[in-house]
Amino acid sequence: MKYVIGNLKAHKNRIQIQEWIDVFLQKITSDKAVISKLDSDELTIIICPPFPFLSDLSEKIGSLSNISIGTQTLSSFEEGSFTGEVTAPMVTDVATYSILGHSERRNIFHETNEEIEKKILLAQKYAIKPILCIRDEKDPINPDVTFVTYEPVEAIGSGHNASFDDVIAMKKKLNLSPSQLFIYGGSVNANDVKDYLTHPEINGVLVGTASLDPEAFYSICTQA
Ligand code: PGA
């Protein structure tokens, strides 16, 4: 199974996101090869929109197999007087996955390892699978997390993705357990994704900028 994860970050309004999903699904559903990979568990596509659009996208995707919705973060609180927070129980009916510990959350919003660990535990409590992002081997990895995404900060949004040698060297350093999956993210695009997606040591890709164009994101999904 290969995983293609689209992180739409804080882009698009409701109309734009509707257009995005319409184009993306039209492309996917008319491509027999991609549908066959989805149906045979060779490919999972995870779309992570901004919170307000989780339900819209979930409804559009309906029962298409192996296309799922994820959040881009979660609150480290379960519920209570925490103005503005979006908690795991609020999204458990629409989100199957959650990106946690993204470097933008760590670096811009100063999320700590302790907060990220609380988010992981809450996600798991509410049957949401954490996609833990780490910047390097110094960021701790909860051994119960299945999806571990290596995203070197200098590769994110820069147009310069990390070399295979660096990505594989990092995987070795992480000493993941056999049940953990290793995902790469950082400037992956439709022109260079194939080498990552077909590499036996890499279980999938996390795509930011290139996921904003539904045709480019579709093209990435076709290369798994
Ligand atoms: P990028 O973003 O593809 O634009 O580098 C990846 C990410 O931040 O998850």
Coordinates of N, CA, C and O in Angstrom, one line a residue, residues 43-217:
L43 N -3.3 1.6 -3.0 CA -3.2 3.1 -2.9 C -4.2 3.6 -1.9 O -5.4 3.2 -2.0
T44 N -3.8 4.5 -1.0 CA -4.7 5.3 -0.2 C -4.4 6.7 -0.4 O -3.3 7.1 -0.3
I45 N -5.5 7.5 -0.6 CA -5.3 9.0 -0.8 C -6.0 9.6 0.5 O -7.1 9.3 0.8
I46 N -5.2 10.5 1.1 CA -5.7 11.2 2.3 C -5.7 12.7 2.0 O -4.6 13.2 1.7
I47 N -6.9 13.3 2.1 CA -7.0 14.7 1.8 C -7.2 15.5 3.1 O -8.1 15.1 3.9
C48 N -6.3 16.4 3.4 CA -6.4 17.2 4.7 C -6.7 18.6 4.4 O -5.8 19.4 4.2
P49 N -8.0 19.0 4.4 CA -8.4 20.4 4.1 C -8.4 21.2 5.4 O -8.3 20.6 6.5
P50 N -8.6 22.5 5.3 CA -8.9 23.3 6.5 C -10.1 22.7 7.3 O -11.0 22.2 6.6
F51 N -10.2 22.9 8.6 CA -11.3 22.4 9.4 C -12.7 22.7 8.8 O -13.5 21.8 8.8
P52 N -13.0 23.9 8.4 CA -14.4 24.2 8.0 C -14.8 23.4 6.8 O -16.0 23.3 6.5
F53 N -13.9 22.7 6.1 CA -14.3 22.0 4.8 C -14.3 20.5 5.0 O -14.4 19.8 4.0
L54 N -14.0 20.0 6.2 CA -14.0 18.6 6.4 C -15.3 17.9 5.9 O -15.2 16.9 5.2
S55 N -16.4 18.4 6.4 CA -17.7 17.8 6.1 C -18.0 17.9 4.6 O -18.5 16.9 4.0
D56 N -17.7 19.0 4.0 CA -18.0 19.2 2.5 C -17.3 18.1 1.7 O -17.8 17.4 0.9
L57 N -16.0 17.9 2.1 CA -15.2 17.0 1.3 C -15.6 15.6 1.6 O -15.7 14.7 0.7
S58 N -15.9 15.3 2.9 CA -16.3 14.0 3.3 C -17.6 13.6 2.5 O -17.7 12.4 2.0
E59 N -18.5 14.5 2.4 CA -19.8 14.2 1.6 C -19.5 13.9 0.2 O -20.0 13.0 -0.4
K60 N -18.6 14.7 -0.4 CA -18.3 14.6 -1.9 C -17.6 13.2 -2.1 O -17.9 12.6 -3.1
I61 N -16.8 12.8 -1.2 CA -16.0 11.6 -1.4 C -17.0 10.4 -1.2 O -16.8 9.3 -1.9
G62 N -17.9 10.5 -0.3 CA -18.9 9.5 -0.1 C -18.2 8.1 0.2 O -17.4 8.1 1.1
S63 N -18.6 7.1 -0.5 CA -18.1 5.8 -0.2 C -17.0 5.3 -1.1 O -16.7 4.1 -1.2
L64 N -16.3 6.2 -1.8 CA -15.2 5.8 -2.6 C -14.2 5.1 -1.7 O -13.8 5.7 -0.7
S65 N -13.7 4.0 -2.2 CA -12.8 3.3 -1.3 C -11.4 3.9 -1.2 O -10.9 4.3 -2.3
N66 N -10.8 3.9 -0.1 CA -9.4 4.3 0.2 C -9.2 5.8 -0.2 O -8.0 6.1 -0.5
I67 N -10.2 6.6 -0.2 CA -10.0 8.0 -0.2 C -10.5 8.5 1.1 O -11.7 8.4 1.4
S68 N -9.7 9.1 1.9 CA -10.1 9.5 3.3 C -9.8 10.9 3.6 O -9.0 11.6 2.9
I69 N -10.3 11.4 4.7 CA -10.2 12.8 5.1 C -9.3 12.8 6.4 O -9.4 11.9 7.2
G70 N -8.4 13.8 6.4 CA -7.6 14.0 7.6 C -7.6 15.5 8.0 O -7.9 16.3 7.2
T71 N -7.4 15.7 9.3 CA -7.2 17.1 9.7 C -5.7 17.5 9.7 O -4.9 16.6 9.5
Q72 N -5.5 18.8 9.8 CA -4.1 19.2 9.7 C -3.5 19.4 11.1 O -2.3 19.6 11.3
T73 N -4.3 19.3 12.1 CA -3.9 19.4 13.5 C -5.1 19.0 14.4 O -6.1 18.7 13.8
L74 N -4.9 19.0 15.7 CA -6.1 18.7 16.6 C -5.7 19.5 17.9 O -4.6 19.8 18.1
S75 N -6.7 19.7 18.7 CA -6.5 20.3 20.0 C -5.8 19.3 20.9 O -6.0 18.1 20.7
S76 N -5.0 19.8 21.8 CA -4.4 18.9 22.8 C -5.3 18.7 24.0 O -5.0 18.0 24.9
F77 N -6.5 19.4 23.9 CA -7.5 19.2 24.9 C -8.7 18.4 24.4 O -9.0 18.4 23.2
E78 N -9.3 17.7 25.3 CA -10.4 16.8 24.8 C -11.7 17.6 24.7 O -12.5 17.5 23.8
E79 N -12.0 18.4 25.7 CA -13.2 19.4 25.6 C -13.0 20.4 26.8 O -12.3 20.2 27.7
G80 N -13.8 21.4 26.7 CA -13.8 22.4 27.8 C -13.7 23.8 27.3 O -14.0 24.1 26.2
S81 N -13.3 24.7 28.2 CA -13.3 26.1 28.0 C -12.0 26.5 27.3 O -11.1 27.0 28.0
F82 N -11.8 26.2 26.0 CA -10.6 26.4 25.3 C -11.0 27.1 24.0 O -11.1 26.4 22.9
T83 N -11.3 28.4 24.0 CA -11.9 29.1 22.9 C -11.1 28.9 21.6 O -9.8 29.0 21.6
G84 N -11.8 28.5 20.6 CA -11.2 28.3 19.3 C -10.6 27.0 19.0 O -10.2 26.7 17.8
E85 N -10.6 26.1 19.9 CA -10.0 24.8 19.7 C -10.9 23.8 19.0 O -12.1 23.9 19.1
V86 N -10.3 23.0 18.2 CA -11.1 21.9 17.5 C -10.6 20.6 18.0 O -9.4 20.2 17.9
T87 N -11.5 19.8 18.7 CA -11.0 18.6 19.4 C -11.3 17.4 18.6 O -12.1 17.3 17.7
A88 N -10.6 16.3 19.1 CA -10.8 15.0 18.4 C -12.2 14.5 18.4 O -12.7 14.1 17.3
P89 N -13.0 14.6 19.5 CA -14.4 14.1 19.4 C -15.2 14.9 18.4 O -16.2 14.4 17.9
M90 N -14.8 16.2 18.1 CA -15.6 17.0 17.2 C -15.5 16.5 15.7 O -16.3 16.8 14.9
V91 N -14.4 15.9 15.4 CA -14.1 15.5 14.0 C -14.1 14.0 13.8 O -13.9 13.6 12.6
T92 N -14.3 13.2 14.8 CA -14.1 11.8 14.6 C -15.1 11.2 13.6 O -14.7 10.2 13.0
D93 N -16.2 11.8 13.4 CA -17.2 11.3 12.4 C -16.8 11.6 11.0 O -17.2 10.9 10.0
V94 N -15.9 12.6 10.7 CA -15.5 12.9 9.4 C -14.0 12.6 9.1 O -13.7 12.4 7.9
A95 N -13.2 12.6 10.1 CA -11.7 12.5 9.8 C -11.2 11.1 10.3 O -11.5 10.7 11.4
T96 N -10.5 10.5 9.4 CA -9.9 9.2 9.7 C -8.5 9.3 10.1 O -7.9 8.5 10.8
Y97 N -7.8 10.4 9.7 CA -6.4 10.7 10.0 C -6.3 12.1 10.5 O -7.2 12.9 10.4
S98 N -5.1 12.3 11.1 CA -4.8 13.7 11.5 C -3.3 13.9 11.4 O -2.5 13.1 12.0
I99 N -2.9 14.9 10.7 CA -1.5 15.3 10.6 C -1.1 16.0 12.0 O -1.8 16.9 12.4
L100 N -0.2 15.4 12.7 CA 0.2 16.0 14.0 C 1.7 16.3 14.0 O 2.5 15.6 13.5
G101 N 2.0 17.4 14.7 CA 3.4 17.8 14.8 C 4.0 18.3 13.5 O 5.3 18.3 13.4
H102 N 3.2 18.8 12.6 CA 3.8 19.5 11.4 C 4.8 20.6 11.8 O 4.5 21.3 12.8
S103 N 5.9 20.7 11.1 CA 6.9 21.7 11.5 C 6.3 23.1 11.6 O 6.8 23.9 12.3
E104 N 5.3 23.4 10.8 CA 4.7 24.8 10.8 C 4.0 24.9 12.2 O 4.0 26.0 12.8
R105 N 3.4 23.9 12.7 CA 2.8 23.9 14.0 C 3.8 24.0 15.1 O 3.7 24.8 16.1
R106 N 4.9 23.3 14.9 CA 6.0 23.4 15.9 C 6.7 24.7 15.9 O 6.9 25.3 16.9
N107 N 7.0 25.2 14.7 CA 7.9 26.4 14.6 C 7.1 27.7 14.7 O 7.6 28.6 15.3
I108 N 5.9 27.8 14.1 CA 5.2 29.0 14.1 C 4.3 29.1 15.3 O 4.1 30.2 15.9
F109 N 3.7 28.0 15.7 CA 2.7 28.0 16.8 C 3.3 27.4 18.1 O 2.6 27.3 19.1
H110 N 4.6 27.1 18.0 CA 5.3 26.7 19.2 C 4.7 25.5 19.9 O 4.7 25.4 21.1
E111 N 4.2 24.6 19.1 CA 3.8 23.3 19.8 C 4.9 22.6 20.3 O 6.0 22.4 19.7
T112 N 4.7 22.1 21.5 CA 5.8 21.3 22.2 C 5.6 19.8 22.0 O 4.5 19.4 21.6
N113 N 6.7 19.1 22.2 CA 6.6 17.6 22.1 C 5.5 17.1 23.1 O 4.8 16.1 22.8
E114 N 5.4 17.7 24.2 CA 4.3 17.3 25.2 C 2.9 17.5 24.6 O 2.1 16.6 24.8
E115 N 2.7 18.6 24.0 CA 1.4 18.9 23.4 C 1.1 17.9 22.3 O 0.0 17.4 22.1
I116 N 2.1 17.6 21.5 CA 2.0 16.7 20.3 C 1.6 15.3 20.9 O 0.8 14.6 20.3
E117 N 2.3 14.9 21.9 CA 2.0 13.6 22.5 C 0.5 13.5 23.0 O -0.1 12.5 22.8
K118 N 0.0 14.6 23.6 CA -1.4 14.6 24.1 C -2.3 14.5 22.9 O -3.3 13.8 22.9
K119 N -2.0 15.2 21.8 CA -2.8 15.1 20.6 C -2.8 13.7 20.0 O -3.9 13.2 19.6
I120 N -1.6 13.1 20.0 CA -1.6 11.7 19.5 C -2.5 10.8 20.3 O -3.3 10.0 19.8
L121 N -2.4 10.9 21.7 CA -3.3 10.1 22.5 C -4.7 10.3 22.3 O -5.6 9.4 22.3
L122 N -5.1 11.6 22.2 CA -6.5 11.9 21.9 C -7.0 11.4 20.6 O -8.1 10.9 20.4
A123 N -6.1 11.6 19.6 CA -6.5 11.1 18.2 C -6.8 9.6 18.3 O -7.9 9.1 17.9
Q124 N -5.9 8.9 19.0 CA -6.1 7.4 19.1 C -7.3 7.1 19.9 O -8.0 6.1 19.5
K125 N -7.6 7.8 20.9 CA -8.8 7.6 21.7 C -10.0 7.7 20.9 O -11.0 6.9 21.1
Y126 N -10.0 8.6 19.9 CA -11.2 8.8 19.1 C -11.1 8.1 17.7 O -11.7 8.6 16.7
A127 N -10.2 7.1 17.6 CA -10.1 6.3 16.4 C -9.7 7.2 15.2 O -10.1 6.9 14.0
I128 N -8.9 8.2 15.4 CA -8.3 9.0 14.3 C -6.8 8.6 14.3 O -6.1 8.5 15.3
K129 N -6.3 8.2 13.1 CA -4.9 7.8 13.0 C -4.0 8.9 12.8 O -4.1 9.7 11.9
P130 N -3.0 9.1 13.8 CA -2.1 10.2 13.7 C -1.1 10.0 12.6 O -0.6 8.9 12.4
I131 N -0.8 11.0 11.8 CA 0.3 11.0 10.9 C 1.3 12.0 11.5 O 1.2 13.2 11.4
L132 N 2.3 11.4 12.2 CA 3.2 12.2 13.0 C 4.3 12.8 12.1 O 5.0 12.0 11.4
C133 N 4.5 14.1 12.1 CA 5.5 14.7 11.3 C 6.7 15.0 12.2 O 6.6 15.5 13.3
I134 N 7.9 14.6 11.7 CA 9.1 15.0 12.4 C 10.1 15.7 11.5 O 10.1 15.5 10.3
R135 N 10.8 16.6 12.1 CA 11.8 17.4 11.3 C 13.1 16.7 11.2 O 13.8 16.9 10.2
D136 N 13.4 15.9 12.2 CA 14.7 15.2 12.1 C 14.6 14.1 13.3 O 13.6 14.0 13.9
E137 N 15.7 13.5 13.5 CA 15.7 12.3 14.4 C 15.5 12.8 15.9 O 15.3 12.0 16.8
K138 N 15.7 14.1 16.1 CA 15.5 14.6 17.5 C 14.1 14.8 17.9 O 13.8 14.8 19.1
D139 N 13.1 14.8 17.0 CA 11.7 14.9 17.4 C 11.3 13.5 17.8 O 11.4 12.5 17.1
P140 N 10.7 13.3 19.0 CA 10.4 12.0 19.5 C 9.3 11.3 18.7 O 8.4 12.0 18.2
I141 N 9.3 10.0 18.7 CA 8.3 9.3 17.9 C 7.6 8.3 18.9 O 8.3 7.4 19.5
N142 N 6.3 8.5 19.1 CA 5.6 7.6 19.9 C 5.6 6.2 19.2 O 5.2 6.1 18.0
P143 N 6.0 5.1 19.9 CA 6.1 3.8 19.2 C 4.7 3.3 18.7 O 4.7 2.4 17.9
D144 N 3.6 3.8 19.2 CA 2.3 3.3 18.8 C 1.8 4.1 17.5 O 0.7 3.8 17.0
V145 N 2.5 5.0 17.1 CA 2.1 5.8 15.9 C 2.5 5.0 14.6 O 3.7 4.6 14.5
T146 N 1.6 4.8 13.7 CA 1.9 4.0 12.5 C 2.6 4.8 11.4 O 3.5 4.4 10.8
F147 N 2.1 6.1 11.3 CA 2.5 6.9 10.1 C 3.5 7.9 10.6 O 3.2 8.8 11.4
V148 N 4.8 7.8 10.2 CA 5.8 8.7 10.6 C 6.3 9.4 9.3 O 6.8 8.7 8.4
T149 N 6.2 10.7 9.3 CA 6.5 11.5 8.1 C 7.7 12.3 8.4 O 7.7 13.2 9.3
Y150 N 8.8 12.1 7.6 CA 10.0 12.9 7.7 C 9.8 14.1 6.7 O 9.7 13.9 5.5
E151 N 9.9 15.3 7.3 CA 9.8 16.5 6.5 C 10.9 17.4 6.9 O 10.7 18.2 7.9
P152 N 12.0 17.4 6.3 CA 13.1 18.3 6.6 C 12.6 19.8 6.3 O 12.1 20.0 5.3
V153 N 12.8 20.6 7.3 CA 12.2 22.0 7.2 C 12.7 22.7 6.0 O 11.9 23.4 5.3
E154 N 14.0 22.5 5.6 CA 14.5 23.3 4.5 C 13.9 22.8 3.2 O 13.9 23.5 2.1
A155 N 13.3 21.6 3.2 CA 12.7 21.1 1.9 C 11.2 21.6 1.8 O 10.7 21.5 0.7
I156 N 10.6 22.0 2.9 CA 9.2 22.3 2.8 C 8.9 23.6 2.1 O 9.5 24.7 2.4
G157 N 8.2 23.6 1.0 CA 7.8 24.8 0.3 C 8.9 25.5 -0.4 O 8.8 26.6 -0.9
S158 N 10.1 24.8 -0.5 CA 11.3 25.5 -1.1 C 11.5 25.1 -2.5 O 12.3 25.7 -3.2
G159 N 10.8 24.1 -3.0 CA 11.1 23.6 -4.3 C 12.3 22.7 -4.4 O 12.7 22.2 -5.4
H160 N 13.0 22.5 -3.2 CA 14.2 21.6 -3.2 C 13.9 20.4 -2.3 O 14.1 20.5 -1.1
N161 N 13.5 19.3 -2.9 CA 13.3 18.2 -2.0 C 14.6 17.5 -1.6 O 15.6 17.6 -2.2
A162 N 14.5 16.8 -0.5 CA 15.7 16.1 0.0 C 16.0 14.9 -0.9 O 15.2 14.3 -1.5
S163 N 17.3 14.7 -1.0 CA 17.8 13.6 -1.8 C 17.4 12.2 -1.2 O 17.2 12.1 0.0
F164 N 17.3 11.2 -2.1 CA 17.0 9.9 -1.6 C 18.0 9.4 -0.5 O 17.6 8.9 0.5
D165 N 19.2 9.7 -0.8 CA 20.3 9.2 0.1 C 20.0 9.8 1.5 O 20.0 9.1 2.5
D166 N 19.6 11.1 1.6 CA 19.3 11.8 2.8 C 18.1 11.2 3.5 O 18.0 11.0 4.7
V167 N 17.1 11.0 2.6 CA 15.8 10.4 3.2 C 16.0 9.0 3.7 O 15.5 8.7 4.8
I168 N 16.7 8.2 3.0 CA 16.9 6.8 3.5 C 17.8 6.8 4.7 O 17.6 6.0 5.6
A169 N 18.8 7.7 4.7 CA 19.7 7.8 5.8 C 18.9 8.1 7.1 O 19.2 7.6 8.2
M170 N 18.0 9.1 6.9 CA 17.2 9.5 8.1 C 16.3 8.3 8.5 O 16.2 8.0 9.7
K171 N 15.8 7.6 7.6 CA 14.9 6.4 8.0 C 15.7 5.4 8.8 O 15.2 4.9 9.8
K172 N 17.0 5.2 8.4 CA 17.8 4.3 9.2 C 18.0 4.8 10.6 O 17.9 4.0 11.6
K173 N 18.3 6.1 10.7 CA 18.5 6.7 12.0 C 17.3 6.6 12.9 O 17.4 6.5 14.2
L174 N 16.1 6.6 12.4 CA 14.9 6.6 13.2 C 14.6 5.3 13.8 O 13.8 5.2 14.8
N175 N 15.2 4.2 13.3 CA 14.9 2.9 13.9 C 13.5 2.5 14.1 O 13.1 2.1 15.2
L176 N 12.7 2.7 13.1 CA 11.2 2.5 13.2 C 11.0 1.0 13.4 O 11.8 0.1 13.0
S177 N 9.9 0.7 14.0 CA 9.5 -0.7 14.2 C 8.9 -1.2 12.9 O 8.5 -0.4 12.0
P178 N 8.8 -2.6 12.7 CA 8.3 -3.1 11.4 C 6.9 -2.7 11.1 O 6.5 -2.7 10.0
S179 N 6.1 -2.3 12.2 CA 4.7 -1.9 11.9 C 4.6 -0.4 11.6 O 3.5 0.0 11.3
Q180 N 5.7 0.3 11.6 CA 5.6 1.7 11.3 C 5.9 2.0 9.9 O 6.8 1.4 9.3
L181 N 5.2 2.9 9.3 CA 5.3 3.3 7.9 C 6.1 4.6 7.8 O 5.9 5.5 8.6
F182 N 6.9 4.7 6.8 CA 7.8 5.9 6.6 C 7.3 6.7 5.4 O 7.3 6.2 4.3
I183 N 6.9 7.9 5.7 CA 6.4 8.8 4.6 C 7.4 10.0 4.4 O 8.0 10.4 5.4
Y184 N 7.6 10.4 3.2 CA 8.4 11.6 3.0 C 7.6 12.8 2.6 O 6.6 12.7 1.8
G185 N 7.9 14.0 3.1 CA 7.3 15.2 2.6 C 8.3 16.3 2.5 O 9.2 16.4 3.3
G186 N 8.1 17.2 1.5 CA 8.9 18.4 1.3 C 9.2 18.6 -0.1 O 10.0 17.9 -0.8
S187 N 8.4 19.5 -0.7 CA 8.5 19.9 -2.1 C 8.3 18.7 -3.1 O 8.9 18.8 -4.2
V188 N 7.5 17.8 -2.7 CA 7.2 16.7 -3.7 C 6.3 17.3 -4.8 O 5.4 18.0 -4.4
N189 N 6.6 17.0 -6.0 CA 5.7 17.5 -7.1 C 5.4 16.4 -8.1 O 6.0 15.3 -8.0
A190 N 4.6 16.7 -9.1 CA 4.2 15.6 -10.1 C 5.4 15.1 -10.9 O 5.3 14.0 -11.4
N191 N 6.4 16.0 -11.0 CA 7.5 15.5 -11.9 C 8.5 14.6 -11.1 O 9.2 13.9 -11.8
D192 N 8.6 14.8 -9.8 CA 9.6 14.0 -9.1 C 9.1 12.9 -8.2 O 9.8 12.2 -7.5
V193 N 7.7 12.8 -8.1 CA 7.1 12.0 -7.1 C 7.4 10.5 -7.3 O 7.4 9.7 -6.4
K194 N 7.5 10.1 -8.6 CA 7.5 8.7 -8.9 C 8.6 8.0 -8.2 O 8.4 6.9 -7.7
D195 N 9.8 8.6 -8.2 CA 11.0 7.9 -7.6 C 10.7 7.7 -6.1 O 11.1 6.7 -5.5
Y196 N 10.0 8.6 -5.4 CA 9.7 8.4 -4.0 C 8.7 7.4 -3.8 O 8.8 6.5 -3.0
L197 N 7.6 7.5 -4.7 CA 6.5 6.6 -4.5 C 6.8 5.1 -4.8 O 6.1 4.2 -4.3
T198 N 7.7 4.9 -5.7 CA 8.1 3.6 -6.1 C 9.2 3.0 -5.3 O 9.6 1.8 -5.5
H199 N 9.8 3.8 -4.4 CA 10.9 3.3 -3.7 C 10.4 2.3 -2.6 O 9.5 2.7 -1.8
P200 N 11.0 1.1 -2.5 CA 10.5 0.2 -1.5 C 10.6 0.6 0.0 O 9.9 0.1 0.8
E201 N 11.5 1.5 0.2 CA 11.7 1.9 1.6 C 10.8 3.1 2.0 O 10.8 3.5 3.2
I202 N 10.0 3.6 1.1 CA 9.2 4.8 1.3 C 7.7 4.4 1.1 O 7.4 3.9 0.0
N203 N 6.9 4.6 2.1 CA 5.5 4.1 2.0 C 4.6 5.2 1.5 O 3.4 4.8 1.3
G204 N 5.0 6.4 1.3 CA 4.1 7.4 0.7 C 4.7 8.8 0.8 O 5.9 8.9 1.2
V205 N 3.9 9.7 0.4 CA 4.4 11.1 0.3 C 3.3 12.0 0.9 O 2.1 11.8 0.8
L206 N 3.8 13.1 1.6 CA 3.0 14.2 2.1 C 3.2 15.4 1.2 O 4.3 15.8 1.1
V207 N 2.2 15.9 0.6 CA 2.3 16.9 -0.5 C 1.6 18.2 -0.1 O 0.4 18.1 0.3
G208 N 2.3 19.3 0.0 CA 1.7 20.5 0.3 C 1.4 21.3 -1.0 O 0.3 21.2 -1.6
T209 N 2.3 22.2 -1.4 CA 2.1 23.1 -2.5 C 1.5 22.4 -3.7 O 0.5 22.9 -4.3
A210 N 2.0 21.2 -4.1 CA 1.6 20.6 -5.4 C 0.1 20.0 -5.2 O -0.5 19.7 -6.2
S211 N -0.4 19.9 -4.0 CA -1.7 19.4 -3.8 C -2.8 20.5 -4.1 O -3.9 20.2 -4.2
L212 N -2.3 21.7 -4.1 CA -3.3 22.8 -4.3 C -3.9 22.8 -5.7 O -5.0 23.3 -5.9
D213 N -3.2 22.3 -6.7 CA -3.7 22.1 -8.0 C -4.3 20.7 -8.1 O -3.5 19.7 -8.1
P214 N -5.6 20.6 -8.3 CA -6.2 19.3 -8.3 C -5.7 18.3 -9.4 O -5.6 17.1 -9.2
E215 N -5.3 18.9 -10.5 CA -4.7 18.1 -11.6 C -3.3 17.6 -11.3 O -3.0 16.5 -11.5
A216 N -2.5 18.5 -10.6 CA -1.2 18.0 -10.2 C -1.3 17.0 -9.1 O -0.6 16.0 -9.1
F217 N -2.3 17.2 -8.2 CA -2.4 16.2 -7.1 C -2.9 14.8 -7.7 O -2.5 13.8 -7.3

